Each structure stands twice: as structure tokens, then as C-alpha cells.
mmCIF file of C-alpha atoms in Angstrom:
data_model
loop_
_atom_site.group_PDB
_atom_site.id
_atom_site.type_symbol
_atom_site.label_atom_id
_atom_site.label_comp_id
_atom_site.label_asym_id
_atom_site.label_seq_id
_atom_site.Cartn_x
_atom_site.Cartn_y
_atom_site.Cartn_z
ATOM 1 C CA MET F 1 -0.041 -0.027 -0.089
ATOM 2 C CA ARG F 2 0.953 3.721 -0.255
ATOM 3 C CA ALA F 3 1.401 5.782 2.913
ATOM 4 C CA LEU F 4 2.863 8.970 4.126
ATOM 5 C CA LEU F 5 6.120 8.259 6.208
ATOM 6 C CA CYS F 6 7.660 10.345 8.753
ATOM 7 C CA THR F 7 11.385 9.323 9.251
ATOM 8 C CA ASP F 8 12.666 12.445 11.042
ATOM 9 C CA THR F 9 10.754 14.428 13.674
ATOM 10 C CA SER F 10 13.021 17.487 13.425
ATOM 11 C CA ASP F 11 10.794 19.078 10.851
ATOM 12 C CA LEU F 12 8.138 18.308 8.250
ATOM 13 C CA ALA F 13 10.552 18.485 5.292
ATOM 14 C CA GLY F 14 11.280 14.839 5.227
ATOM 15 C CA LEU F 15 7.777 13.629 4.758
ATOM 16 C CA ILE F 16 7.321 11.294 1.832
ATOM 17 C CA VAL F 17 4.704 8.996 0.297
ATOM 18 C CA ASP F 18 6.073 5.666 -0.324
ATOM 19 C CA GLU F 19 5.131 1.998 -0.887
ATOM 20 C CA VAL F 20 5.165 0.010 2.417
ATOM 21 C CA PRO F 21 3.734 -3.499 3.457
ATOM 22 C CA ASP F 22 0.045 -3.885 4.019
ATOM 23 C CA PRO F 23 -0.700 -3.845 7.906
ATOM 24 C CA VAL F 24 -2.251 -6.876 9.416
ATOM 25 C CA PRO F 25 -4.900 -6.523 12.166
ATOM 26 C CA GLY F 26 -4.037 -8.130 15.462
ATOM 27 C CA PRO F 27 -6.604 -9.188 18.214
ATOM 28 C CA ASP F 28 -9.493 -6.721 18.697
ATOM 29 C CA GLN F 29 -8.149 -4.633 15.735
ATOM 30 C CA VAL F 30 -9.791 -3.776 12.402
ATOM 31 C CA LEU F 31 -8.139 -3.015 9.140
ATOM 32 C CA VAL F 32 -9.733 -0.037 7.576
ATOM 33 C CA ARG F 33 -9.437 0.834 3.814
ATOM 34 C CA VAL F 34 -9.109 4.538 4.278
ATOM 35 C CA ALA F 35 -11.499 6.807 2.163
ATOM 36 C CA ALA F 36 -10.943 10.228 3.880
ATOM 37 C CA ALA F 37 -8.726 11.451 6.802
ATOM 38 C CA SER F 38 -8.594 14.805 8.361
ATOM 39 C CA VAL F 39 -5.377 16.730 8.719
ATOM 40 C CA ASP F 40 -5.207 18.465 12.079
ATOM 41 C CA PHE F 41 -2.770 20.606 13.963
ATOM 42 C CA VAL F 42 -2.167 17.727 16.337
ATOM 43 C CA ASP F 43 -0.876 15.541 13.540
ATOM 44 C CA THR F 44 1.847 18.234 12.790
ATOM 45 C CA LEU F 45 2.812 18.131 16.461
ATOM 46 C CA ILE F 46 3.189 14.449 16.584
ATOM 47 C CA ALA F 47 5.276 14.466 13.225
ATOM 48 C CA THR F 48 7.613 17.133 14.752
ATOM 49 C CA GLY F 49 8.007 15.524 18.230
ATOM 50 C CA GLY F 50 6.012 18.211 19.951
ATOM 51 C CA TYR F 51 3.171 16.127 21.217
ATOM 52 C CA GLN F 52 3.348 14.753 24.792
ATOM 53 C CA ILE F 53 3.393 11.120 23.653
ATOM 54 C CA PRO F 54 6.354 10.479 21.401
ATOM 55 C CA VAL F 55 6.162 8.102 18.507
ATOM 56 C CA PRO F 56 9.298 6.259 17.234
ATOM 57 C CA VAL F 57 10.226 6.746 13.633
ATOM 58 C CA PRO F 58 9.421 5.634 11.038
ATOM 59 C CA PHE F 59 5.628 5.897 11.255
ATOM 60 C CA THR F 60 2.618 7.099 9.278
ATOM 61 C CA PRO F 61 1.041 10.224 10.733
ATOM 62 C CA GLY F 62 -2.748 10.659 10.788
ATOM 63 C CA ASN F 63 -5.282 10.256 13.575
ATOM 64 C CA ASN F 64 -8.802 10.727 12.288
ATOM 65 C CA LEU F 65 -10.170 8.549 9.409
ATOM 66 C CA ALA F 66 -13.225 7.035 7.812
ATOM 67 C CA GLY F 67 -13.643 4.188 5.319
ATOM 68 C CA THR F 68 -14.636 0.663 5.016
ATOM 69 C CA VAL F 69 -13.568 -2.410 6.802
ATOM 70 C CA ALA F 70 -11.121 -4.528 4.909
ATOM 71 C CA GLU F 71 -10.297 -7.189 7.344
ATOM 72 C CA VAL F 72 -10.980 -7.925 11.128
ATOM 73 C CA GLY F 73 -8.633 -9.388 13.635
ATOM 74 C CA PRO F 74 -9.409 -12.124 16.103
ATOM 75 C CA GLY F 75 -12.067 -11.210 18.768
ATOM 76 C CA VAL F 76 -13.735 -8.429 16.617
ATOM 77 C CA THR F 77 -17.493 -8.663 16.939
ATOM 78 C CA ARG F 78 -18.882 -5.279 16.113
ATOM 79 C CA PHE F 79 -17.726 -4.970 12.560
ATOM 80 C CA GLY F 80 -17.533 -7.074 9.399
ATOM 81 C CA VAL F 81 -15.849 -6.687 6.075
ATOM 82 C CA GLY F 82 -17.364 -3.999 3.963
ATOM 83 C CA ASP F 83 -18.862 -2.108 6.973
ATOM 84 C CA ARG F 84 -18.404 1.869 6.873
ATOM 85 C CA VAL F 85 -16.766 3.127 9.894
ATOM 86 C CA HIS F 86 -15.022 6.159 11.210
ATOM 87 C CA GLY F 87 -12.785 6.903 14.279
ATOM 88 C CA MET F 88 -9.358 7.586 15.736
ATOM 89 C CA ALA F 89 -6.150 5.742 15.006
ATOM 90 C CA PHE F 90 -3.612 8.130 16.824
ATOM 91 C CA VAL F 91 -1.144 7.515 13.977
ATOM 92 C CA GLY F 92 -1.478 5.477 10.791
ATOM 93 C CA ALA F 93 -4.505 7.145 8.904
ATOM 94 C CA PHE F 94 -2.623 8.885 6.149
ATOM 95 C CA ALA F 95 -2.440 5.716 4.238
ATOM 96 C CA GLU F 96 -4.479 3.493 1.993
ATOM 97 C CA LEU F 97 -4.932 1.049 4.805
ATOM 98 C CA ALA F 98 -4.835 1.519 8.656
ATOM 99 C CA VAL F 99 -5.146 -0.630 11.602
ATOM 100 C CA VAL F 100 -7.518 0.585 14.281
ATOM 101 C CA ALA F 101 -8.627 -0.701 17.609
ATOM 102 C CA GLU F 102 -12.254 -1.890 17.294
ATOM 103 C CA SER F 103 -13.045 0.212 20.402
ATOM 104 C CA SER F 104 -11.911 3.236 18.532
ATOM 105 C CA LEU F 105 -14.321 2.957 15.697
ATOM 106 C CA ARG F 106 -17.913 3.706 15.261
ATOM 107 C CA PRO F 107 -20.364 2.633 12.518
ATOM 108 C CA THR F 108 -20.774 5.548 10.001
ATOM 109 C CA PRO F 109 -24.506 6.559 9.637
ATOM 110 C CA ASP F 110 -26.278 6.490 6.452
ATOM 111 C CA GLY F 111 -26.006 9.946 4.921
ATOM 112 C CA LEU F 112 -22.802 10.808 6.363
ATOM 113 C CA GLY F 113 -19.985 10.929 3.864
ATOM 114 C CA ALA F 114 -16.544 9.888 4.709
ATOM 115 C CA ASP F 115 -15.166 13.412 4.344
ATOM 116 C CA LEU F 116 -17.483 14.566 7.132
ATOM 117 C CA ALA F 117 -17.273 11.424 9.271
ATOM 118 C CA CYS F 118 -13.548 11.798 9.518
ATOM 119 C CA LEU F 119 -13.923 15.242 11.222
ATOM 120 C CA THR F 120 -15.997 13.741 14.028
ATOM 121 C CA GLY F 121 -12.726 12.008 15.371
ATOM 122 C CA SER F 122 -11.453 14.978 17.154
ATOM 123 C CA THR F 123 -12.169 18.279 15.621
ATOM 124 C CA TYR F 124 -15.906 18.372 16.118
ATOM 125 C CA ARG F 125 -15.791 16.111 19.234
ATOM 126 C CA THR F 126 -13.456 18.542 20.911
ATOM 127 C CA ALA F 127 -15.961 21.392 20.089
ATOM 128 C CA TYR F 128 -19.006 19.463 21.178
ATOM 129 C CA ASP F 129 -17.597 17.962 24.337
ATOM 130 C CA ALA F 130 -15.899 21.170 25.374
ATOM 131 C CA LEU F 131 -19.067 23.419 24.839
ATOM 132 C CA VAL F 132 -21.918 21.004 25.709
ATOM 133 C CA SER F 133 -20.556 18.754 28.475
ATOM 134 C CA THR F 134 -17.617 20.571 29.887
ATOM 135 C CA ALA F 135 -18.848 24.216 29.677
ATOM 136 C CA HIS F 136 -22.562 23.427 29.777
ATOM 137 C CA LEU F 137 -23.286 26.179 27.195
ATOM 138 C CA LYS F 138 -26.891 27.368 27.204
ATOM 139 C CA PRO F 139 -29.106 28.858 24.508
ATOM 140 C CA GLY F 140 -28.766 32.838 24.624
ATOM 141 C CA GLU F 141 -25.353 32.834 26.360
ATOM 142 C CA ASP F 142 -22.316 34.876 24.936
ATOM 143 C CA LEU F 143 -19.640 32.535 23.672
ATOM 144 C CA VAL F 144 -16.142 33.805 23.167
ATOM 145 C CA ILE F 145 -13.945 31.647 20.866
ATOM 146 C CA LEU F 146 -10.150 32.281 20.890
ATOM 147 C CA GLY F 147 -8.630 31.026 17.652
ATOM 148 C CA ALA F 148 -12.038 30.779 15.939
ATOM 149 C CA SER F 149 -10.757 30.394 12.404
ATOM 150 C CA GLY F 150 -8.961 27.132 13.032
ATOM 151 C CA ALA F 151 -10.421 23.777 12.689
ATOM 152 C CA VAL F 152 -11.659 23.443 16.226
ATOM 153 C CA GLY F 153 -12.548 27.118 16.395
ATOM 154 C CA SER F 154 -14.658 26.941 13.307
ATOM 155 C CA ALA F 155 -16.271 23.772 14.442
ATOM 156 C CA ALA F 156 -17.064 25.585 17.857
ATOM 157 C CA ILE F 157 -18.918 28.308 15.851
ATOM 158 C CA GLY F 158 -21.126 25.788 14.396
ATOM 159 C CA VAL F 159 -21.796 23.938 17.503
ATOM 160 C CA GLY F 160 -22.333 27.230 19.426
ATOM 161 C CA LYS F 161 -24.928 28.358 16.965
ATOM 162 C CA ALA F 162 -26.667 25.074 16.897
ATOM 163 C CA VAL F 163 -26.920 25.319 20.781
ATOM 164 C CA GLY F 164 -28.306 28.882 20.362
ATOM 165 C CA ALA F 165 -25.485 30.742 21.672
ATOM 166 C CA ARG F 166 -24.379 34.219 20.554
ATOM 167 C CA VAL F 167 -20.912 33.747 19.076
ATOM 168 C CA ILE F 168 -17.961 36.276 19.475
ATOM 169 C CA ALA F 169 -15.256 34.937 17.228
ATOM 170 C CA CYS F 170 -11.649 36.170 17.958
ATOM 171 C CA ALA F 171 -8.936 35.721 15.411
ATOM 172 C CA SER F 172 -5.574 37.391 14.334
ATOM 173 C CA ASN F 173 -6.638 39.105 11.174
ATOM 174 C CA ALA F 174 -9.332 40.453 9.058
ATOM 175 C CA GLU F 175 -9.330 37.695 6.496
ATOM 176 C CA LYS F 176 -9.829 35.097 9.269
ATOM 177 C CA LEU F 177 -12.573 37.123 10.746
ATOM 178 C CA GLU F 178 -14.514 37.407 7.532
ATOM 179 C CA PHE F 179 -14.196 33.609 7.352
ATOM 180 C CA CYS F 180 -15.727 33.330 10.886
ATOM 181 C CA ARG F 181 -18.568 35.839 9.792
ATOM 182 C CA ALA F 182 -19.428 33.472 6.903
ATOM 183 C CA LEU F 183 -19.706 30.596 9.344
ATOM 184 C CA GLY F 184 -22.300 32.521 11.331
ATOM 185 C CA ALA F 185 -20.375 34.282 14.076
ATOM 186 C CA ASP F 186 -22.410 37.215 15.443
ATOM 187 C CA LYS F 187 -19.527 39.518 16.426
ATOM 188 C CA LEU F 188 -15.831 39.564 15.532
ATOM 189 C CA VAL F 189 -12.702 40.648 17.348
ATOM 190 C CA ASP F 190 -9.075 41.030 15.838
ATOM 191 C CA TYR F 191 -6.909 40.565 18.820
ATOM 192 C CA SER F 192 -3.792 41.536 16.873
ATOM 193 C CA THR F 193 -5.025 44.970 16.290
ATOM 194 C CA SER F 194 -7.255 45.718 19.317
ATOM 195 C CA ASP F 195 -7.299 45.714 23.058
ATOM 196 C CA LEU F 196 -9.035 42.335 23.656
ATOM 197 C CA LYS F 197 -10.344 43.051 27.071
ATOM 198 C CA ALA F 198 -11.938 46.289 25.758
ATOM 199 C CA ALA F 199 -13.240 44.826 22.599
ATOM 200 C CA LEU F 200 -14.925 41.849 24.427
ATOM 201 C CA LYS F 201 -16.424 44.304 27.021
ATOM 202 C CA GLU F 202 -18.054 46.294 24.131
ATOM 203 C CA ARG F 203 -19.245 43.204 22.356
ATOM 204 C CA CYS F 204 -20.631 41.392 25.527
ATOM 205 C CA PRO F 205 -21.243 44.123 28.037
ATOM 206 C CA LYS F 206 -22.941 41.649 30.470
ATOM 207 C CA GLY F 207 -20.082 39.186 30.431
ATOM 208 C CA ALA F 208 -19.609 36.032 28.410
ATOM 209 C CA GLY F 209 -21.104 32.818 29.612
ATOM 210 C CA VAL F 210 -18.388 30.774 28.256
ATOM 211 C CA VAL F 211 -14.898 31.192 26.707
ATOM 212 C CA LEU F 212 -13.246 28.530 24.654
ATOM 213 C CA ASP F 213 -9.458 29.045 24.499
ATOM 214 C CA MET F 214 -7.310 27.226 21.963
ATOM 215 C CA VAL F 215 -4.726 30.007 21.940
ATOM 216 C CA GLY F 216 -3.458 30.701 25.335
ATOM 217 C CA GLY F 217 -0.417 33.189 25.829
ATOM 218 C CA PRO F 218 -1.311 36.767 26.281
ATOM 219 C CA TYR F 219 -4.953 36.454 25.260
ATOM 220 C CA SER F 220 -6.286 34.061 27.980
ATOM 221 C CA GLU F 221 -6.323 36.683 30.926
ATOM 222 C CA PRO F 222 -8.259 39.436 29.014
ATOM 223 C CA ALA F 223 -10.690 36.796 27.796
ATOM 224 C CA LEU F 224 -11.208 35.480 31.388
ATOM 225 C CA ARG F 225 -11.870 39.112 32.425
ATOM 226 C CA ALA F 226 -14.696 39.320 29.872
ATOM 227 C CA THR F 227 -16.582 36.585 31.611
ATOM 228 C CA GLY F 228 -19.633 37.314 33.499
ATOM 229 C CA TYR F 229 -20.174 36.083 37.156
ATOM 230 C CA GLY F 230 -20.056 32.305 37.068
ATOM 231 C CA GLY F 231 -18.703 32.344 33.632
ATOM 232 C CA ARG F 232 -16.882 29.052 32.407
ATOM 233 C CA PHE F 233 -13.435 29.374 30.872
ATOM 234 C CA VAL F 234 -12.365 26.121 29.056
ATOM 235 C CA VAL F 235 -8.765 25.615 28.068
ATOM 236 C CA VAL F 236 -8.286 23.488 24.980
ATOM 237 C CA GLY F 237 -4.874 24.347 23.698
ATOM 238 C CA PHE F 238 -2.013 26.833 23.446
ATOM 239 C CA ALA F 239 -1.599 27.762 19.771
ATOM 240 C CA ALA F 240 0.225 30.839 20.710
ATOM 241 C CA GLY F 241 3.053 28.641 22.057
ATOM 242 C CA GLN F 242 2.810 30.038 25.630
ATOM 243 C CA VAL F 243 0.933 28.703 28.761
ATOM 244 C CA ALA F 244 -1.045 31.611 30.290
ATOM 245 C CA LYS F 245 -0.606 32.442 33.818
ATOM 246 C CA ILE F 246 -4.113 33.490 35.384
ATOM 247 C CA PRO F 247 -4.413 35.719 38.475
ATOM 248 C CA LEU F 248 -6.604 33.710 40.751
ATOM 249 C CA ASN F 249 -8.101 36.865 42.219
ATOM 250 C CA LEU F 250 -9.945 37.178 38.978
ATOM 251 C CA VAL F 251 -11.523 33.672 39.600
ATOM 252 C CA LEU F 252 -12.482 34.622 43.121
ATOM 253 C CA LEU F 253 -14.042 37.875 42.236
ATOM 254 C CA LYS F 254 -16.090 36.504 39.185
ATOM 255 C CA GLY F 255 -16.959 33.158 40.683
ATOM 256 C CA SER F 256 -15.457 31.805 37.466
ATOM 257 C CA ILE F 257 -15.132 28.098 36.693
ATOM 258 C CA VAL F 258 -11.889 27.449 34.973
ATOM 259 C CA THR F 259 -11.503 23.963 33.505
ATOM 260 C CA GLY F 260 -9.912 21.982 30.691
ATOM 261 C CA TYR F 261 -10.702 19.558 28.014
ATOM 262 C CA GLU F 262 -8.517 16.902 26.548
ATOM 263 C CA ILE F 263 -10.143 14.423 24.331
ATOM 264 C CA ALA F 264 -8.690 11.019 25.523
ATOM 265 C CA ASP F 265 -9.113 11.845 29.162
ATOM 266 C CA PHE F 266 -12.675 12.993 28.701
ATOM 267 C CA GLU F 267 -13.674 9.784 26.958
ATOM 268 C CA ARG F 268 -11.920 7.618 29.429
ATOM 269 C CA ARG F 269 -13.625 9.278 32.518
ATOM 270 C CA ASN F 270 -17.048 9.783 30.637
ATOM 271 C CA PRO F 271 -17.692 6.825 28.421
ATOM 272 C CA GLU F 272 -21.404 7.136 28.484
ATOM 273 C CA GLN F 273 -21.556 10.817 27.820
ATOM 274 C CA THR F 274 -18.999 10.476 25.092
ATOM 275 C CA LEU F 275 -21.356 7.945 23.333
ATOM 276 C CA VAL F 276 -24.289 10.363 23.768
ATOM 277 C CA ASN F 277 -22.309 13.253 22.375
ATOM 278 C CA ARG F 278 -21.090 11.410 19.430
ATOM 279 C CA GLN F 279 -24.583 10.264 18.431
ATOM 280 C CA ALA F 280 -25.861 13.818 18.768
ATOM 281 C CA LEU F 281 -22.942 15.268 16.793
ATOM 282 C CA GLU F 282 -23.407 12.554 13.944
ATOM 283 C CA ALA F 283 -27.174 13.563 13.818
ATOM 284 C CA LEU F 284 -26.273 17.240 13.517
ATOM 285 C CA LEU F 285 -24.081 16.554 10.507
ATOM 286 C CA VAL F 286 -26.532 14.135 8.884
ATOM 287 C CA ASP F 287 -29.385 16.510 9.077
ATOM 288 C CA GLY F 288 -27.268 19.567 7.965
ATOM 289 C CA HIS F 289 -27.516 21.574 11.150
ATOM 290 C CA LEU F 290 -23.634 21.545 11.148
ATOM 291 C CA LYS F 291 -21.965 22.325 7.819
ATOM 292 C CA PRO F 292 -18.224 21.825 8.165
ATOM 293 C CA PRO F 293 -15.941 24.381 6.301
ATOM 294 C CA ILE F 294 -13.712 22.068 4.436
ATOM 295 C CA THR F 295 -11.402 24.498 2.840
ATOM 296 C CA GLY F 296 -8.561 22.178 1.839
ATOM 297 C CA ARG F 297 -8.849 18.903 -0.024
ATOM 298 C CA TYR F 298 -5.671 16.851 -0.883
ATOM 299 C CA ARG F 299 -4.701 13.610 -2.392
ATOM 300 C CA LEU F 300 -2.547 11.127 -0.452
ATOM 301 C CA ASP F 301 0.354 12.116 -2.666
ATOM 302 C CA GLN F 302 -0.101 15.679 -1.452
ATOM 303 C CA ALA F 303 -0.268 14.671 2.232
ATOM 304 C CA ALA F 304 3.134 16.343 3.098
ATOM 305 C CA GLU F 305 1.951 19.609 1.499
ATOM 306 C CA ALA F 306 -1.404 19.397 3.481
ATOM 307 C CA MET F 307 0.634 18.782 6.693
ATOM 308 C CA ARG F 308 2.957 21.798 6.021
ATOM 309 C CA THR F 309 -0.016 24.047 5.312
ATOM 310 C CA VAL F 310 -1.816 23.106 8.482
ATOM 311 C CA ALA F 311 1.405 23.582 10.576
ATOM 312 C CA GLY F 312 1.890 26.984 9.011
ATOM 313 C CA ARG F 313 -1.324 28.110 10.746
ATOM 314 C CA ALA F 314 -2.432 30.052 7.632
ATOM 315 C CA LYS F 315 -5.034 27.670 6.743
ATOM 316 C CA PHE F 316 -8.709 28.405 7.680
ATOM 317 C CA GLY F 317 -11.282 25.677 8.599
ATOM 318 C CA MET F 318 -10.637 22.111 7.982
ATOM 319 C CA THR F 319 -8.246 19.940 5.876
ATOM 320 C CA VAL F 320 -9.072 16.549 4.358
ATOM 321 C CA LEU F 321 -7.114 13.904 2.492
ATOM 322 C CA ASP F 322 -9.325 12.137 -0.077
ATOM 323 C CA LEU F 323 -8.269 8.602 -0.577
ATOM 324 C CA SER F 324 -11.497 7.363 -2.163
#
């Protein structure tokens, strides 16, 4: 089979597509013929050694995939050859065939294409779990999204609007903000040219109910200051490259709830809620209430280019490899 190979985690320059032996599923594993895979920022971190779990080289990057079952290993009972599935592999998805644990796969509902199904693995799951189950976002609340033009941020705009929130999208330039406006954001903030604290106070004078922070760095504190009493501040990542330091007196004075979301830990600790959320998310995609902004589509032989584009942070929305 053909696969993208990472042989050096010093940078993304050495990524190549090459012929490799077909993988063989072991006990409780499924061999998936990949139809589509999403290219996410976390994939670039893994491929450059920046993720908290190192992967020995050589390996094939790619976490989120969708396709059909090509073969099942011993002990697999939920799937058979030919079934449409989607899920998370951690690595290995940027290939024609990928081995995935049976427990990490879900049946793909009728009406959900592979290009959308692969986005439910982490991008939309992160947005949905963080907003619905972690922040308990309510209809009518102000939702502030830092890094709103990225993959998770743009997913969060859609989820926030589906819940009935008023979305204030924050990004680093006018082009990104116009993208957010097209996705349905109600108000926009360019935090590269404006005082974030003042801009948020103007746009949500009663205080935000929820802040979703994918950026960190110098933007977290002014966003926390923009919450209303009892506001929920959810930390998802640090795209700015700097972990923010929050004055705890703000939490005391505002009665704020500062919490975090990490996808694997959430699923491990909340398996029943994870299942409910995934079913709800898939239903929103099937019925069209969520319309993923796929702004980049690449073939497998362009996978390295896709990775570099996503790593460069200039890409808006979501990026998908099409292997169908």
C-alpha cells in the first residue's frame, strides 16, 4: 500500500509518500481501507516531536479517518468486512490501509459521507464535548472563541450556533474574521490590532457565559476578564506557544469556573457521555445543522503539503485527505 512516512521528527521537510507492506490487524483490531482522513494541527505536532506522547520513527501520521472495513482481527465482533466506519487511530491514518482498535471505531451512519465522518474523530468532538458537556453552554449565552478560524474554532462556531448561543469570534486578522462571519459568528474581534479586554467588554457588556480558549499566551487573561459572574473558561490548547498565567483573584471575584478539556481523558472518564455526544454530533451532521467548512482537500500524494499548510497556521477551517 501507499502511505505517508515520517522518518525524522526534526521538521516536516522529510515527509514522503512511499510503498510499504500492508498492515495486518491483530486481536481486537480492524483493518480499514481509508476513504478520507482529516489533517489536524495535532498531527503536525506528533510528526515534529512536539506532542506529549512521542512516536518512534518511522511511522505514518494521521489520527482521524473514515472508510470501510477490509479485514478484522481475532475477537472483533462489532464490525464485518465492508462496513462503513470512522474513528481515531492516533497514527497511521494517512495511508491506503490503517489498523485501528475496534473500540476506537464507530459505524458511519447513512447519509454521512467519509469526508465529514473523519472530522468527528477529534475536531468536532472537541468542540462539542468542550462546549456542551464541559462548559454546559446554554441558549442565549455569549460564547467567546479564541482562535475561531482554526479547525476546532470553526467547529465551535457551528456547535455554538446549533446550541443557540451568541458567538463572538476572535482571530488574528481581518481575513480570518471574515471567514468566521461567513460561518455565522455574530460579533468579531481582531486581537492582533485591538485591546482584547476592551473589545470583548464592548461586544458582550453583561459578560460572556463561556470562553473557549485554543490560543493561550497573552490572550487568556483578558478573555477571562470578559466573563460574567459564574462564567466558564475552558482551556483546550496553546496555539500561541505559551501557557498563560491566570491571576486567581479574577476567579475569586467573578466566581469563574476554569476547567480544561482533553479528548482522551474525557472519553476515559465519561464513556457514557462520550457515546451520547457522538450520536448527537453525527445527527447534527447528517441533518445539515452543522456544515463543516472544509477549505482544503488533498490527495494522498499531497499529504506532506497538507501537513505543512496546517502547521503553518495560515489555513482556515478544516483540511481533508481524499483517498477514495
